[in-house]
Coordinates of C-alpha atoms in Angstrom, one line a residue:
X1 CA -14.4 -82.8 -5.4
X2 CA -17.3 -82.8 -7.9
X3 CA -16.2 -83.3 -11.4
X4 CA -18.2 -82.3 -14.5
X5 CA -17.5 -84.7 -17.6
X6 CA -17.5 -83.2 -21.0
X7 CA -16.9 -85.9 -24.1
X8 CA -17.1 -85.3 -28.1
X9 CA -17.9 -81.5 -27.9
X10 CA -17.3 -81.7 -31.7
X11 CA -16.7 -78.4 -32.3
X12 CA -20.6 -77.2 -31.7
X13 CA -19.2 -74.2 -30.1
X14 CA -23.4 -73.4 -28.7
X15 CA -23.8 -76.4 -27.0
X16 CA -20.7 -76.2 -25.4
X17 CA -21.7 -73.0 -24.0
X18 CA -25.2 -74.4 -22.8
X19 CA -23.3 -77.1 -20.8
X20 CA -20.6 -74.9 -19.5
X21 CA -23.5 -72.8 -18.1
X22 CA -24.9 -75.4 -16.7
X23 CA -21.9 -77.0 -15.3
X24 CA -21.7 -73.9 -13.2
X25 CA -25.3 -73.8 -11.8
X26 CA -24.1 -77.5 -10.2
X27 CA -20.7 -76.0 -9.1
X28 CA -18.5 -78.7 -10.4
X29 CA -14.7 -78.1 -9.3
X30 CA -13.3 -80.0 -12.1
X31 CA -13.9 -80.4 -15.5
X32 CA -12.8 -83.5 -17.9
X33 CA -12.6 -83.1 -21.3
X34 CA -12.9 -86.3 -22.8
X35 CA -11.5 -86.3 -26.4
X36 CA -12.6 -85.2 -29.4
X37 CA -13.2 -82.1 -28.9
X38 CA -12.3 -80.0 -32.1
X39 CA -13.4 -82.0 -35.0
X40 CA -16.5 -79.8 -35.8
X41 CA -17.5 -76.5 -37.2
X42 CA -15.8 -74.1 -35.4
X43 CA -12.3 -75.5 -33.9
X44 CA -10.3 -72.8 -33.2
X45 CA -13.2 -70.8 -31.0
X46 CA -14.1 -74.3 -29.3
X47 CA -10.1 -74.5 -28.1
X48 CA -10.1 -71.1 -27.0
X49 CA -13.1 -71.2 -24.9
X50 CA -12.0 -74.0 -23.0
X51 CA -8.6 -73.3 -22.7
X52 CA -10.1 -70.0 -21.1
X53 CA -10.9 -72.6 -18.0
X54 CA -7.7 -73.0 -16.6
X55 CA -6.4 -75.4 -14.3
X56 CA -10.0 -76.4 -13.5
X57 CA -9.9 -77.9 -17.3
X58 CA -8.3 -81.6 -17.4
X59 CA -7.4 -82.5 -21.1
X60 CA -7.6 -86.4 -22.5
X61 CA -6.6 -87.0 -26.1
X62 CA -8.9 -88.9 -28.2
X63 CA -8.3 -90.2 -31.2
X64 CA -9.6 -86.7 -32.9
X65 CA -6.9 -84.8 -31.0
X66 CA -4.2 -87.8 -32.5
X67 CA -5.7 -87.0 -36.1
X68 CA -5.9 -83.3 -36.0
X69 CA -2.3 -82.8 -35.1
X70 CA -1.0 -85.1 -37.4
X71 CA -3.0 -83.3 -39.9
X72 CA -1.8 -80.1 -39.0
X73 CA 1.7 -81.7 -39.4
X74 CA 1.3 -82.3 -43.0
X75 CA 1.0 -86.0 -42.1
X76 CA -1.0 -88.2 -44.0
X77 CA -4.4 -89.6 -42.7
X78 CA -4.7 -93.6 -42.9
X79 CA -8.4 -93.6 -41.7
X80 CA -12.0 -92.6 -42.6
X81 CA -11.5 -89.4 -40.6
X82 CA -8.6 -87.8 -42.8
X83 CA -10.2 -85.5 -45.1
X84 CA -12.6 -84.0 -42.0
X85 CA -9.2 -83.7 -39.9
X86 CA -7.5 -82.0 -42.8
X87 CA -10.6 -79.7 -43.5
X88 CA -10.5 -78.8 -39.4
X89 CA -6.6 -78.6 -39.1
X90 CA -6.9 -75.7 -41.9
X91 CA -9.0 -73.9 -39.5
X92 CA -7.0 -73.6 -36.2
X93 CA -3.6 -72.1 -35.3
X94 CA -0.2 -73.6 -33.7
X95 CA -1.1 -72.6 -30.4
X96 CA -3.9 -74.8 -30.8
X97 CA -2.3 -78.0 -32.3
X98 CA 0.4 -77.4 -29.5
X99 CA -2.4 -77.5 -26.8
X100 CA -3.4 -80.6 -28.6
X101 CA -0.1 -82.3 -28.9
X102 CA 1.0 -84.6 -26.0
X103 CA -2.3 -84.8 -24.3
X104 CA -2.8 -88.4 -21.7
X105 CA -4.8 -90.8 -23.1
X106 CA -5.9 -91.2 -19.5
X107 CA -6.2 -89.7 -16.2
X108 CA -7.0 -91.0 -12.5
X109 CA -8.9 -88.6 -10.5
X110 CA -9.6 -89.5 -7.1
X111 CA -13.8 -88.2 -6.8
X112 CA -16.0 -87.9 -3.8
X113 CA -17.5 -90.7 -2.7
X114 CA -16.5 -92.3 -5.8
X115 CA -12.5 -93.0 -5.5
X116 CA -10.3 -93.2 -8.2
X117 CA -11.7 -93.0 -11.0
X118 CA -10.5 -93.4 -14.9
X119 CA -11.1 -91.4 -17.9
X120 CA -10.4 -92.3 -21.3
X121 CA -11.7 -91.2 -24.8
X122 CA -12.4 -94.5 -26.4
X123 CA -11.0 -97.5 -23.7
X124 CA -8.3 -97.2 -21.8
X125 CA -5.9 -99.2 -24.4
X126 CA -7.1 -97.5 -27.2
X127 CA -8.2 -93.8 -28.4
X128 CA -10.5 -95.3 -31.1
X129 CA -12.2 -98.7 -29.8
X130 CA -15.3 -99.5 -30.0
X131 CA -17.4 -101.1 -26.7
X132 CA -21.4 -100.3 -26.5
X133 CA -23.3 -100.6 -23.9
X134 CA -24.2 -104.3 -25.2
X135 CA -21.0 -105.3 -25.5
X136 CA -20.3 -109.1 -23.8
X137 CA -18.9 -109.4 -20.7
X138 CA -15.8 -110.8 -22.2
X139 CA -14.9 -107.9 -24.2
X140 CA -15.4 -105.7 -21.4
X141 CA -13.0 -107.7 -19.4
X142 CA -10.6 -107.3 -22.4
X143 CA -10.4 -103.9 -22.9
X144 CA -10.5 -103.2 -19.3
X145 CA -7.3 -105.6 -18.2
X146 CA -5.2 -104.0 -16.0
X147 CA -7.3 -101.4 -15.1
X148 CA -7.2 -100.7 -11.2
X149 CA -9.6 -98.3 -10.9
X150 CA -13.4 -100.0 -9.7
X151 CA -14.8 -96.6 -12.0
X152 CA -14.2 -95.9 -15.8
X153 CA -16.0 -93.1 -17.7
X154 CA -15.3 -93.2 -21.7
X155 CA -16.7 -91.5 -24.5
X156 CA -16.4 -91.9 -28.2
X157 CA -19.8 -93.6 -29.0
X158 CA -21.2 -90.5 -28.2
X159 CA -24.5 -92.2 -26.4
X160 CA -24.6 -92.3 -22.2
X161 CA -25.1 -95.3 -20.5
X162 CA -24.3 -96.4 -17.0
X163 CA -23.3 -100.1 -16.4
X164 CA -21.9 -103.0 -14.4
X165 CA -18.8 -104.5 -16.5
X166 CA -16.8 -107.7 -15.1
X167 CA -16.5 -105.7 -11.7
X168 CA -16.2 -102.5 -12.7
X169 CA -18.8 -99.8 -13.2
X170 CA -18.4 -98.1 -17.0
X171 CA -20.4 -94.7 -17.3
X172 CA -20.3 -92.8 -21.0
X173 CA -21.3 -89.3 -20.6
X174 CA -22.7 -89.7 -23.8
X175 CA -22.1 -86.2 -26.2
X176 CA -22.1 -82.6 -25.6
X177 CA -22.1 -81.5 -29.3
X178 CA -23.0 -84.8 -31.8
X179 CA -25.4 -86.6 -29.6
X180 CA -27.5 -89.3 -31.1
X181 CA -30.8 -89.8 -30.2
X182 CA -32.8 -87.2 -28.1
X183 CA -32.4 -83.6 -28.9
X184 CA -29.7 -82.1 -26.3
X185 CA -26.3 -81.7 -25.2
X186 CA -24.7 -84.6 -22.5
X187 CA -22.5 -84.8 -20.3
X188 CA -21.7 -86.3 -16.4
X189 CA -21.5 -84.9 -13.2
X190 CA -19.7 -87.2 -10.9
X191 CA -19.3 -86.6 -6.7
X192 CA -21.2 -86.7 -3.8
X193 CA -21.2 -90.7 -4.3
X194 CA -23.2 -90.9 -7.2
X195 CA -23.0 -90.2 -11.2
X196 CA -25.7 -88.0 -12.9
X197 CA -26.5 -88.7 -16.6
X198 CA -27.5 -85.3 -17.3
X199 CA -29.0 -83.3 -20.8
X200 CA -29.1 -80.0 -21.1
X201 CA -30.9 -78.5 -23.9
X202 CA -30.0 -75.9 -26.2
X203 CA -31.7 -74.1 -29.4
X204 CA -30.7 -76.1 -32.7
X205 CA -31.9 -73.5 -35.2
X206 CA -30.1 -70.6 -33.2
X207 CA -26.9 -73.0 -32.8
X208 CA -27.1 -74.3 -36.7
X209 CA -27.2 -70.6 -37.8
X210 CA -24.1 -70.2 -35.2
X211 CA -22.5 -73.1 -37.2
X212 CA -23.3 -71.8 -40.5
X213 CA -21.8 -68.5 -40.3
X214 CA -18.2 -70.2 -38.8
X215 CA -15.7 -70.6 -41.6
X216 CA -16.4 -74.7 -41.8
X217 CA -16.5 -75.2 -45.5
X218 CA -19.3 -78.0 -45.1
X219 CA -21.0 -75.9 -42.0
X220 CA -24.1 -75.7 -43.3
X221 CA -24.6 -79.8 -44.2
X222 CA -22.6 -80.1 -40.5
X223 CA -25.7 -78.5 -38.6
X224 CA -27.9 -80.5 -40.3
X225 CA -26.2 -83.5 -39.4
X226 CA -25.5 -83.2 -36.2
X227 CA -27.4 -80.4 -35.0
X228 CA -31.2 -79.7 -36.9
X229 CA -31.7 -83.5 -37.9
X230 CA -29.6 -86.0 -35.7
X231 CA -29.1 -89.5 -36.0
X232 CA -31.1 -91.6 -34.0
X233 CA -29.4 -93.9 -31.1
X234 CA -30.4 -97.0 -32.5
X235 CA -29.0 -96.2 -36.1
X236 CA -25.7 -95.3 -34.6
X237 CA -26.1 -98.1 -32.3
X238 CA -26.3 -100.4 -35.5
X239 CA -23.7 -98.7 -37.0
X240 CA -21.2 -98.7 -34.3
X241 CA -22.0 -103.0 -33.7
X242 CA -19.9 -103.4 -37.1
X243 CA -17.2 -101.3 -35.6
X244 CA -17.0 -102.8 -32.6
X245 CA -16.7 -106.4 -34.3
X246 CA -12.9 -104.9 -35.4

């Protein structure tokens, strides 16, 4: 089985469909979605077009699935994400927060040449936990205790790395629709015994014009953002350190 890995689609409904285009050309049998997926621009089409998958579509809750739903719900938001949750949940239906609702925070596929492998949003304790590719050892041995799996592939910091982490191997796909750093959507392909980084470009001023006709209410300064003028990987890396600290 080879086994595409989507993580922190966003919303960014274009680059989604640049990746799923070129998850086919690599004929992946699978396909992880990672988390976060619908806290973007354009929810509602982003959930349909991957629900459209299937069964060759494995869902994992991050903590964007945990805060759209329970702003759907009418529950009040505790964090920094609240209002964006509130502005997203306004733009998707009850077929969608149901789809949402009850997701795993983790899954164990077993993957060619690679075993059984983990894949969480954030860690494998947590949907919204912070570890970076420079994060000690010993932090790495915390968040992964218990863990059985010798592979772990997590998202959320939305930038790929590949590394060695007190006996385990940790791989972030990195993002498909909010990267930071090099223009591009990312994602993993994992079989065959190896795991493939990959980027696949897509147009930013056809995608932020995409974005900008959706019914976001901030669409506009979203592409911009996100899309037109990212963030760099070593100001989210910076940013991201402070996080990690909690």
């Amino acid at each position: 089985m080879r086994v595409a890995v989507l993580a922190d689609v966003h919303a960014n409904l274009p680059a989604l469909d640049a990746v799923l285009h070129d998850v086919e050309a690599h004929g992946a049998d699978r396909i992880v979605l990672l988390g976060d997926i619908a806290g973007g621009p354009l929810p509602a089409e982003t959930l349909d077009r991957l629900a459209a998958l299937g069964e060759r579509a494995v869902w994992v809750h991050g903590n964007g699935e945990r805060e759209l739903v329970d702003a759907f719900d009418g529950k009040p938001g505790k964090d920094r994400n609240a209002a964006d949750a509130a502005v997203c949940a306004a733009l998707i239906g009850q077929r969608h927060r149901d789809r949402l609702a009850g997701l795993p925070m983790t899954v164990t596929l077993d993957v060619d040449g690679l075993g059984p492998v983990l894949f969480c949003h954030a860690t494998p304790r947590r949907d919204d936990e912070f570890v970076l590719v420079d994060s000690p050892i010993a932090r790495w041995r915390a968040v992964l205790d218990g863990v059985g799996e010798g592979l772990v592939v997590c998202g959320h910091t939305h930038m790929p790395f590949d590394r060695l982490a007190g006996g385990r191997r940790v791989v972030n796909p990195g993002s498909v629709g909010m990267n930071y750093g090099p223009a591009g959507a990312y994602w993993a392909l994992l079989g065959d015994g190896g795991v493939q980084l990959r980027r696949t470009a897509y147009d930013a001023r056809a995608a932020a014009a995409r974005i900008e006709a959706g019914p976001h209410p901030q669409a506009a300064w979203w592409a911009e953002q996100y899309v037109t003028k990212p963030y760099g990987d070593a100001d989210a890396l910076e940013a991201f350190t402070e996080l990690a600290r909690d």
